[in-house]
mmCIF file of C-alpha atoms and ligand atoms in Angstrom:
data_model
loop_
_atom_site.group_PDB
_atom_site.id
_atom_site.type_symbol
_atom_site.label_atom_id
_atom_site.label_comp_id
_atom_site.label_asym_id
_atom_site.label_seq_id
_atom_site.Cartn_x
_atom_site.Cartn_y
_atom_site.Cartn_z
ATOM 1 C CA MET N 1 220.357 -27.231 -31.511
ATOM 2 C CA GLY N 2 221.129 -23.433 -29.961
ATOM 3 C CA ILE N 3 217.725 -22.602 -30.004
ATOM 4 C CA ARG N 4 216.516 -25.284 -27.357
ATOM 5 C CA GLU N 5 219.112 -24.269 -25.446
ATOM 6 C CA ASP N 6 218.742 -20.786 -26.232
ATOM 7 C CA LEU N 7 215.358 -21.393 -24.349
ATOM 8 C CA VAL N 8 216.559 -23.331 -21.673
ATOM 9 C CA ARG N 9 219.020 -20.507 -20.093
ATOM 10 C CA ILE N 10 216.162 -17.917 -21.401
ATOM 11 C CA GLY N 11 214.144 -19.810 -18.788
ATOM 12 C CA GLU N 12 216.653 -20.438 -15.832
ATOM 13 C CA GLU N 13 218.022 -17.050 -15.711
ATOM 14 C CA MET N 14 214.467 -15.079 -15.925
ATOM 15 C CA ARG N 15 214.053 -17.402 -12.657
ATOM 16 C CA ALA N 16 216.877 -16.361 -11.114
ATOM 17 C CA GLN N 17 216.141 -12.738 -12.216
ATOM 18 C CA LEU N 18 213.186 -13.319 -10.623
ATOM 19 C CA ASN N 19 213.405 -14.491 -7.330
ATOM 20 C CA GLU N 20 215.868 -11.302 -6.971
ATOM 21 C CA ALA N 21 212.661 -9.156 -7.870
ATOM 22 C CA THR N 22 211.559 -7.057 -4.773
ATOM 23 C CA THR N 23 208.750 -4.858 -6.891
ATOM 24 C CA SER N 24 206.720 -4.608 -9.051
ATOM 25 C CA GLN N 25 209.151 -2.252 -11.298
ATOM 26 C CA GLN N 26 211.908 -4.451 -11.289
ATOM 27 C CA LEU N 27 209.177 -6.892 -12.560
ATOM 28 C CA ASP N 28 208.156 -4.558 -15.800
ATOM 29 C CA GLN N 29 211.184 -4.733 -16.594
ATOM 30 C CA ILE N 30 212.502 -8.148 -16.392
ATOM 31 C CA ARG N 31 208.827 -8.934 -18.464
ATOM 32 C CA VAL N 32 209.965 -6.893 -21.422
ATOM 33 C CA SER N 33 213.405 -8.038 -21.212
ATOM 34 C CA VAL N 34 212.724 -11.560 -21.987
ATOM 35 C CA LEU N 35 208.702 -10.716 -23.359
ATOM 36 C CA GLY N 36 209.194 -7.505 -24.661
ATOM 37 C CA LYS N 37 210.599 -5.955 -28.415
ATOM 38 C CA LYS N 38 213.504 -6.390 -28.262
ATOM 39 C CA GLY N 39 213.450 -8.800 -25.561
ATOM 40 C CA ALA N 40 215.298 -12.428 -25.567
ATOM 41 C CA LEU N 41 212.431 -14.566 -26.522
ATOM 42 C CA THR N 42 211.436 -12.534 -28.855
ATOM 43 C CA ALA N 43 214.460 -11.785 -31.028
ATOM 44 C CA LEU N 44 214.686 -15.932 -30.984
ATOM 45 C CA LEU N 45 211.633 -15.582 -32.326
ATOM 46 C CA ARG N 46 212.916 -12.957 -34.870
ATOM 47 C CA GLY N 47 215.361 -15.136 -35.880
ATOM 48 C CA MET N 48 213.151 -18.308 -36.845
ATOM 49 C CA GLY N 49 214.196 -17.012 -40.772
ATOM 50 C CA GLN N 50 217.465 -18.011 -40.261
ATOM 51 C CA ILE N 51 216.346 -21.689 -40.064
ATOM 52 C CA PRO N 52 214.871 -24.538 -42.799
ATOM 53 C CA ALA N 53 211.488 -23.938 -43.420
ATOM 54 C CA GLU N 54 209.810 -26.911 -42.154
ATOM 55 C CA GLU N 55 211.945 -26.926 -38.778
ATOM 56 C CA ARG N 56 209.541 -23.328 -37.932
ATOM 57 C CA PRO N 57 207.029 -25.337 -36.959
ATOM 58 C CA ALA N 58 207.669 -27.225 -34.816
ATOM 59 C CA MET N 59 210.308 -24.363 -33.436
ATOM 60 C CA GLY N 60 207.646 -22.071 -33.408
ATOM 61 C CA GLN N 61 205.308 -23.735 -31.086
ATOM 62 C CA ILE N 62 207.879 -24.883 -28.388
ATOM 63 C CA ILE N 63 209.168 -21.485 -28.146
ATOM 64 C CA ASN N 64 204.678 -20.706 -27.731
ATOM 65 C CA GLU N 65 205.601 -23.212 -25.379
ATOM 66 C CA LYS N 66 207.823 -21.186 -23.432
ATOM 67 C CA ARG N 67 206.272 -17.814 -23.246
ATOM 68 C CA GLU N 68 203.824 -18.740 -21.860
ATOM 69 C CA GLU N 69 205.473 -20.779 -19.012
ATOM 70 C CA LEU N 70 206.976 -17.437 -18.734
ATOM 71 C CA THR N 71 204.441 -15.623 -19.197
ATOM 72 C CA ALA N 72 202.859 -17.476 -16.086
ATOM 73 C CA LEU N 73 206.182 -17.149 -13.724
ATOM 74 C CA LEU N 74 206.055 -13.780 -14.674
ATOM 75 C CA ASP N 75 201.754 -13.188 -13.788
ATOM 76 C CA GLU N 76 202.142 -15.522 -10.420
ATOM 77 C CA LYS N 77 205.353 -12.983 -9.415
ATOM 78 C CA GLN N 78 203.240 -10.123 -10.295
ATOM 79 C CA GLN N 79 199.854 -11.641 -8.149
ATOM 80 C CA GLU N 80 202.811 -12.675 -5.054
ATOM 81 C CA LEU N 81 204.242 -8.647 -5.405
ATOM 82 C CA LYS N 82 201.464 -6.540 -5.378
ATOM 83 C CA GLN N 83 200.165 -8.507 -2.134
ATOM 84 C CA LYS N 84 203.014 -8.068 -0.657
ATOM 85 C CA GLU N 85 203.168 -4.239 -1.431
ATOM 86 C CA LYS N 86 199.692 -4.314 -0.431
ATOM 87 C CA GLU N 87 200.242 -5.842 2.944
ATOM 88 C CA ILE N 88 202.856 -3.524 3.492
ATOM 89 C CA ARG N 89 201.700 -0.292 2.678
ATOM 90 C CA LEU N 90 198.155 -1.330 4.439
ATOM 91 C CA GLN N 91 201.002 -1.590 7.718
ATOM 92 C CA LYS N 92 202.370 1.327 6.963
ATOM 93 C CA GLU N 93 198.331 3.145 6.502
ATOM 94 C CA ALA N 94 196.955 1.957 9.881
ATOM 95 C CA LEU N 95 196.080 4.642 12.073
ATOM 96 C CA ASP N 96 195.887 3.434 15.990
ATOM 97 C CA ILE N 97 193.021 4.839 16.940
ATOM 98 C CA THR N 98 193.419 3.842 20.252
ATOM 99 C CA GLU N 99 195.825 6.658 20.234
ATOM 100 C CA PRO N 100 194.759 9.725 22.449
ATOM 101 C CA ARG N 101 194.545 12.830 20.990
ATOM 102 C CA ASP N 102 194.094 16.883 22.207
ATOM 103 C CA VAL N 103 190.134 16.812 22.798
ATOM 104 C CA PRO N 104 188.828 19.933 20.745
ATOM 105 C CA GLU N 105 187.892 22.051 23.296
ATOM 106 C CA ILE N 106 183.665 22.200 23.903
ATOM 107 C CA GLY N 107 181.158 25.836 23.978
ATOM 108 C CA ALA N 108 179.275 25.901 27.649
ATOM 109 C CA VAL N 109 175.825 26.727 27.326
ATOM 110 C CA HIS N 110 175.376 30.226 27.897
ATOM 111 C CA PRO N 111 173.518 30.471 32.392
ATOM 112 C CA ASN N 112 170.094 32.365 29.674
ATOM 113 C CA GLN N 113 169.638 29.421 27.737
ATOM 114 C CA LEU N 114 170.032 27.341 30.744
ATOM 115 C CA VAL N 115 167.957 28.948 33.209
ATOM 116 C CA LEU N 116 165.311 28.736 29.827
ATOM 117 C CA ARG N 117 165.464 25.715 29.910
ATOM 118 C CA GLU N 118 164.360 25.042 33.248
ATOM 119 C CA VAL N 119 161.312 27.121 32.694
ATOM 120 C CA LEU N 120 159.620 26.227 29.190
ATOM 121 C CA ASP N 121 160.020 22.584 30.854
ATOM 122 C CA CYS N 122 158.224 23.063 33.238
ATOM 123 C CA PHE N 123 155.713 25.012 31.880
ATOM 124 C CA THR N 124 155.657 22.212 29.205
ATOM 125 C CA GLY N 125 155.148 19.968 31.514
ATOM 126 C CA LEU N 126 151.566 22.259 32.778
ATOM 127 C CA GLY N 127 150.417 21.340 29.064
ATOM 128 C CA PHE N 128 151.915 25.216 27.352
ATOM 129 C CA ASP N 129 152.986 24.815 23.553
ATOM 130 C CA VAL N 130 156.331 27.397 23.393
ATOM 131 C CA VAL N 131 155.145 29.350 20.406
ATOM 132 C CA GLU N 132 157.584 32.894 18.988
ATOM 133 C CA GLY N 133 156.949 36.170 17.490
ATOM 134 C CA PRO N 134 158.380 38.553 15.276
ATOM 135 C CA GLU N 135 161.362 41.072 17.125
ATOM 136 C CA ILE N 136 160.037 43.667 14.827
ATOM 137 C CA GLU N 137 157.163 43.738 15.315
ATOM 138 C CA LEU N 138 154.247 46.644 14.296
ATOM 139 C CA ASP N 139 153.085 48.810 16.554
ATOM 140 C CA HIS N 140 149.683 47.028 16.069
ATOM 141 C CA TYR N 141 150.289 43.780 18.086
ATOM 142 C CA ASN N 142 153.138 45.755 20.872
ATOM 143 C CA PHE N 143 150.605 48.622 21.915
ATOM 144 C CA GLU N 144 147.799 48.497 19.955
ATOM 145 C CA LEU N 145 145.693 45.337 20.855
ATOM 146 C CA LEU N 146 147.655 45.358 24.323
ATOM 147 C CA ASN N 147 145.393 48.099 25.175
ATOM 148 C CA LEU N 148 148.116 50.762 24.985
ATOM 149 C CA PRO N 149 146.616 53.430 22.273
ATOM 150 C CA LYS N 150 148.287 56.231 20.431
ATOM 151 C CA ASN N 151 149.377 58.839 23.293
ATOM 152 C CA HIS N 152 149.436 55.980 26.218
ATOM 153 C CA PRO N 153 150.804 57.511 29.149
ATOM 154 C CA ALA N 154 152.105 53.416 29.771
ATOM 155 C CA ARG N 155 154.577 53.697 26.120
ATOM 156 C CA ASP N 156 156.669 56.617 27.362
ATOM 157 C CA ALA N 157 157.613 53.881 30.035
ATOM 158 C CA GLN N 158 159.162 51.800 27.466
ATOM 159 C CA ASP N 159 161.409 53.101 25.768
ATOM 160 C CA THR N 160 160.240 52.877 22.457
ATOM 161 C CA PHE N 161 162.905 52.024 19.320
ATOM 162 C CA TYR N 162 161.139 52.877 16.590
ATOM 163 C CA VAL N 163 161.713 50.979 12.876
ATOM 164 C CA ASP N 164 159.415 54.006 11.229
ATOM 165 C CA ASP N 165 156.211 55.334 12.624
ATOM 166 C CA ASN N 166 154.085 51.316 12.276
ATOM 167 C CA MET N 167 156.567 49.526 13.333
ATOM 168 C CA VAL N 168 159.021 48.974 17.044
ATOM 169 C CA LEU N 169 161.186 46.388 17.949
ATOM 170 C CA ARG N 170 159.240 44.351 20.203
ATOM 171 C CA THR N 171 159.369 46.218 24.094
ATOM 172 C CA HIS N 172 158.529 42.749 25.555
ATOM 173 C CA THR N 173 156.568 39.789 24.364
ATOM 174 C CA SER N 174 153.482 40.495 24.683
ATOM 175 C CA PRO N 175 152.919 40.860 21.370
ATOM 176 C CA VAL N 176 153.182 37.132 20.765
ATOM 177 C CA GLN N 177 149.172 36.845 23.185
ATOM 178 C CA ALA N 178 147.729 38.918 20.980
ATOM 179 C CA ARG N 179 148.564 36.831 17.660
ATOM 180 C CA THR N 180 148.439 34.121 19.443
ATOM 181 C CA MET N 181 144.546 34.762 20.504
ATOM 182 C CA LEU N 182 143.892 36.339 16.930
ATOM 183 C CA SER N 183 145.401 32.614 15.364
ATOM 184 C CA ARG N 184 144.229 30.424 17.660
ATOM 185 C CA LYS N 185 140.912 29.005 19.649
ATOM 186 C CA PRO N 186 140.467 29.139 23.183
ATOM 187 C CA PRO N 187 141.268 26.765 24.575
ATOM 188 C CA ILE N 188 144.828 28.638 24.624
ATOM 189 C CA ARG N 189 147.891 27.154 27.137
ATOM 190 C CA ILE N 190 151.391 28.892 25.688
ATOM 191 C CA VAL N 191 154.537 30.343 26.783
ATOM 192 C CA CYS N 192 156.344 32.772 24.001
ATOM 193 C CA PRO N 193 160.405 33.147 25.222
ATOM 194 C CA GLY N 194 162.383 35.659 23.236
ATOM 195 C CA ARG N 195 164.467 38.434 22.967
ATOM 196 C CA VAL N 196 162.881 42.162 23.368
ATOM 197 C CA PHE N 197 164.382 46.097 23.691
ATOM 198 C CA ARG N 198 164.569 48.934 24.893
ATOM 199 C CA ALA N 199 166.570 52.424 24.738
ATOM 200 C CA ASP N 200 167.502 51.442 27.980
ATOM 201 C CA GLU N 201 170.830 52.894 29.773
ATOM 202 C CA ILE N 202 173.547 49.745 30.566
ATOM 203 C CA ASP N 203 174.079 49.372 33.562
ATOM 204 C CA ALA N 204 174.689 46.230 35.964
ATOM 205 C CA THR N 205 170.747 45.463 35.620
ATOM 206 C CA HIS N 206 170.069 48.001 33.192
ATOM 207 C CA SER N 207 170.903 45.812 28.846
ATOM 208 C CA PRO N 208 168.950 47.527 25.465
ATOM 209 C CA VAL N 209 168.614 43.983 25.107
ATOM 210 C CA PHE N 210 167.314 41.149 26.968
ATOM 211 C CA HIS N 211 165.010 38.900 27.803
ATOM 212 C CA GLN N 212 161.000 38.507 28.711
ATOM 213 C CA ILE N 213 158.944 34.815 28.905
ATOM 214 C CA GLU N 214 155.246 35.564 28.283
ATOM 215 C CA GLY N 215 152.945 33.295 29.382
ATOM 216 C CA LEU N 216 149.465 33.102 28.559
ATOM 217 C CA VAL N 217 146.336 31.091 29.460
ATOM 218 C CA ILE N 218 142.588 31.539 27.644
ATOM 219 C CA ASP N 219 139.576 29.129 28.350
ATOM 220 C CA GLU N 220 135.924 28.852 30.420
ATOM 221 C CA ASN N 221 135.861 29.941 34.315
ATOM 222 C CA VAL N 222 139.641 30.908 34.341
ATOM 223 C CA THR N 223 140.235 32.764 38.065
ATOM 224 C CA MET N 224 143.318 33.973 39.339
ATOM 225 C CA GLY N 225 143.693 30.732 41.370
ATOM 226 C CA ASP N 226 144.667 29.686 38.517
ATOM 227 C CA LEU N 227 147.244 32.373 37.993
ATOM 228 C CA LYS N 228 147.744 32.371 41.511
ATOM 229 C CA GLY N 229 148.824 27.644 40.962
ATOM 230 C CA THR N 230 150.872 28.244 38.470
ATOM 231 C CA LEU N 231 153.251 30.222 39.681
ATOM 232 C CA ASP N 232 153.624 28.630 42.534
ATOM 233 C CA ALA N 233 153.366 25.997 40.908
ATOM 234 C CA PHE N 234 156.597 27.552 38.533
ATOM 235 C CA ALA N 235 158.211 28.335 41.508
ATOM 236 C CA LYS N 236 158.595 24.723 43.806
ATOM 237 C CA LYS N 237 159.808 23.387 40.372
ATOM 238 C CA LEU N 238 162.895 25.660 39.913
ATOM 239 C CA TYR N 239 163.738 26.960 43.017
ATOM 240 C CA GLY N 240 162.561 23.918 45.560
ATOM 241 C CA ALA N 241 158.752 23.075 47.765
ATOM 242 C CA ASP N 242 159.764 26.193 50.094
ATOM 243 C CA ILE N 243 159.616 28.592 47.538
ATOM 244 C CA THR N 244 156.328 30.191 47.720
ATOM 245 C CA THR N 245 154.504 33.041 45.478
ATOM 246 C CA ARG N 246 153.495 37.328 47.350
ATOM 247 C CA PHE N 247 151.193 38.850 45.059
ATOM 248 C CA ARG N 248 151.307 42.915 45.301
ATOM 249 C CA PRO N 249 148.641 44.982 43.379
ATOM 250 C CA SER N 250 149.990 46.534 40.454
ATOM 251 C CA PHE N 251 148.376 48.320 37.138
ATOM 252 C CA PHE N 252 149.037 47.210 33.571
ATOM 253 C CA PRO N 253 147.371 48.373 30.303
ATOM 254 C CA PHE N 254 146.356 44.908 29.379
ATOM 255 C CA THR N 255 146.035 42.767 31.994
ATOM 256 C CA GLU N 256 143.368 44.062 34.843
ATOM 257 C CA PRO N 257 143.531 43.164 38.229
ATOM 258 C CA SER N 258 146.867 43.266 37.542
ATOM 259 C CA ALA N 259 150.250 42.674 39.933
ATOM 260 C CA GLU N 260 153.181 41.946 40.342
ATOM 261 C CA VAL N 261 154.628 38.685 41.784
ATOM 262 C CA ASP N 262 158.175 38.270 44.154
ATOM 263 C CA LEU N 263 159.247 34.357 44.807
ATOM 264 C CA THR N 264 160.100 33.673 48.368
ATOM 265 C CA CYS N 265 164.477 34.421 48.005
ATOM 266 C CA PHE N 266 166.027 31.496 47.165
ATOM 267 C CA ASN N 267 169.435 33.319 48.575
ATOM 268 C CA CYS N 268 167.905 32.748 52.126
ATOM 269 C CA ARG N 269 164.657 30.997 52.047
ATOM 270 C CA GLY N 270 162.767 33.506 53.230
ATOM 271 C CA LYS N 271 165.318 34.377 56.086
ATOM 272 C CA GLY N 272 165.883 38.291 54.829
ATOM 273 C CA CYS N 273 169.425 39.034 53.241
ATOM 274 C CA ARG N 274 171.998 40.849 51.236
ATOM 275 C CA MET N 275 170.081 39.582 47.822
ATOM 276 C CA CYS N 276 166.308 40.829 48.741
ATOM 277 C CA LYS N 277 167.687 43.620 51.411
ATOM 278 C CA GLY N 278 166.429 41.745 53.457
ATOM 279 C CA THR N 279 162.820 41.227 52.929
ATOM 280 C CA GLY N 280 163.032 37.683 52.436
ATOM 281 C CA TYR N 281 160.875 38.398 48.488
ATOM 282 C CA ILE N 282 162.321 39.379 45.019
ATOM 283 C CA GLU N 283 160.298 40.300 42.702
ATOM 284 C CA VAL N 284 160.400 38.356 39.025
ATOM 285 C CA LEU N 285 157.133 38.847 37.069
ATOM 286 C CA GLY N 286 154.283 41.025 36.111
ATOM 287 C CA CYS N 287 150.732 39.528 35.574
ATOM 288 C CA GLY N 288 147.125 39.500 36.055
ATOM 289 C CA MET N 289 144.023 39.185 34.731
ATOM 290 C CA VAL N 290 143.700 39.104 30.313
ATOM 291 C CA ASN N 291 142.019 42.451 29.877
ATOM 292 C CA PRO N 292 138.587 41.738 28.384
ATOM 293 C CA LYS N 293 139.216 44.973 26.806
ATOM 294 C CA VAL N 294 142.287 42.875 24.743
ATOM 295 C CA LEU N 295 140.194 39.802 25.017
ATOM 296 C CA GLU N 296 137.449 41.313 22.950
ATOM 297 C CA MET N 297 139.574 43.011 20.610
ATOM 298 C CA CYS N 298 141.401 39.376 19.511
ATOM 299 C CA GLY N 299 138.677 38.285 18.736
ATOM 300 C CA ILE N 300 138.075 36.531 21.676
ATOM 301 C CA ASP N 301 134.598 36.285 23.594
ATOM 302 C CA SER N 302 134.796 38.259 26.537
ATOM 303 C CA THR N 303 131.630 37.297 28.189
ATOM 304 C CA LYS N 304 132.427 33.375 27.095
ATOM 305 C CA TYR N 305 136.166 33.544 28.319
ATOM 306 C CA SER N 306 138.776 34.674 30.754
ATOM 307 C CA GLY N 307 142.612 33.759 31.384
ATOM 308 C CA PHE N 308 145.526 34.881 32.968
ATOM 309 C CA ALA N 309 149.115 36.298 31.693
ATOM 310 C CA PHE N 310 152.609 36.924 33.138
ATOM 311 C CA GLY N 311 155.771 37.675 31.867
ATOM 312 C CA ILE N 312 158.916 36.860 33.639
ATOM 313 C CA GLY N 313 162.204 38.688 32.876
ATOM 314 C CA LEU N 314 164.679 35.470 32.208
ATOM 315 C CA GLU N 315 168.048 37.725 33.324
ATOM 316 C CA ARG N 316 166.669 38.001 36.329
ATOM 317 C CA ILE N 317 165.585 34.696 37.396
ATOM 318 C CA THR N 318 169.264 33.318 36.136
ATOM 319 C CA MET N 319 171.501 36.705 37.839
ATOM 320 C CA LEU N 320 169.563 34.704 41.053
ATOM 321 C CA ARG N 321 170.221 31.614 40.146
ATOM 322 C CA TYR N 322 174.037 31.395 39.443
ATOM 323 C CA GLY N 323 174.634 34.893 41.748
ATOM 324 C CA ILE N 324 175.496 36.913 38.797
ATOM 325 C CA GLN N 325 176.039 40.602 40.191
ATOM 326 C CA ASP N 326 176.437 42.295 36.792
ATOM 327 C CA MET N 327 173.920 41.916 34.003
ATOM 328 C CA ARG N 328 176.553 43.093 31.627
ATOM 329 C CA LEU N 329 178.464 39.599 32.610
ATOM 330 C CA MET N 330 176.298 37.911 29.655
ATOM 331 C CA TYR N 331 176.333 39.720 27.391
ATOM 332 C CA GLU N 332 179.736 40.151 26.745
ATOM 333 C CA GLY N 333 181.688 36.545 25.973
ATOM 334 C CA ASP N 334 184.251 36.273 28.139
ATOM 335 C CA LEU N 335 184.922 33.299 28.093
ATOM 336 C CA ARG N 336 186.737 32.916 31.681
ATOM 337 C CA PHE N 337 182.915 33.567 32.814
ATOM 338 C CA LEU N 338 181.110 31.755 30.326
ATOM 339 C CA ARG N 339 183.713 28.528 30.872
ATOM 340 C CA GLN N 340 181.799 28.508 34.398
ATOM 341 C CA PHE N 341 179.007 26.777 33.081
ATOM 342 C CA ARG N 342 179.965 24.176 31.494
HETATM 343 N N1 DAH Q 1 155.075 43.025 29.110
HETATM 344 C C1 DAH Q 1 155.173 43.338 30.413
HETATM 345 C C2 DAH Q 1 157.017 43.768 30.569
HETATM 346 O O1 DAH Q 1 157.545 43.885 29.503
HETATM 347 C C3 DAH Q 1 154.993 41.856 31.521
HETATM 348 C C4 DAH Q 1 154.439 41.670 32.062
HETATM 349 C C5 DAH Q 1 153.147 42.469 32.796
HETATM 350 C C6 DAH Q 1 153.575 40.836 30.637
HETATM 351 C C7 DAH Q 1 151.731 41.732 33.088
HETATM 352 C C8 DAH Q 1 152.338 40.157 30.945
HETATM 353 C C9 DAH Q 1 151.475 40.397 31.788
HETATM 354 O O2 DAH Q 1 152.297 38.965 30.758
HETATM 355 O O3 DAH Q 1 150.377 39.540 31.742
HETATM 356 O O4 DAH Q 1 156.518 45.368 32.071
#
């Protein structure tokens, strides 16, 4: 009974090989060498033609049983190897997420932006909305509606960049006042931060591009007292309770009366120092009661409503705040400068 013995031998050989096998590839080779087209077991089945016809069914059954037994063994081993390989792979791929890495360099917020945030915080806290307007502006809003008609001498003082006859790079944030009065009904309480442009020279205190924060309040019975109270609150919020405002008469076509406002020097707290040139005060903004002519041009009944407006130079208060001596430092992007604000 050669076939039975062959079967036992094939089985034992395969078991021995399986014990040695450590990879799926080795397992595949074993599978092919036993069950494949040219495999040992397949050869036995092929050899069935040699045995007497009446023994064939019984032999066929034995061989098939062996085939199933060996297939099951192979499958079991395959599972085992797969599991092992997976464990090895997981070990190899494991990341130590606690391992310290190089920390990417984190940028700093620009000092102008730091001060702007404080200013906007202050005014939103007082109930103002933040509104923005276009940097390329129509002459109509930048000048005309602000009581600066064509040929008005004050236009020269603004060193305007003209885009064409009707369009300019806005020379101040005041046109946002006009736009807002035309689009909203009183009561109006807004601040408008933004970039402005003037054909100025470049030096320690001048730049052709800088920033302003415009303010506008329109309601019934708004007085100069409200203006003073608002700006006092702003000064104290930003620089401390001992800081006060000082109003000096001035002129702007869009306000009447107009004032320039100084704050107690926040360097010497009013005693007089180099920063305030010994005066104890520092000029920070222009303001006034909105000219009734402007109200009317912007569709607001000046017999019923009044208002105040102000324009703060952002660079100026930033420089004073941080003791920055030269405005150019704020635009050059020198990391040695910017890193100090981290
Ligand atoms: N627009 C003025 C300027 O750029 C600043 C200013 C002054 C704005 C008085 C105002 C204001 O709203 O009332 O010089």
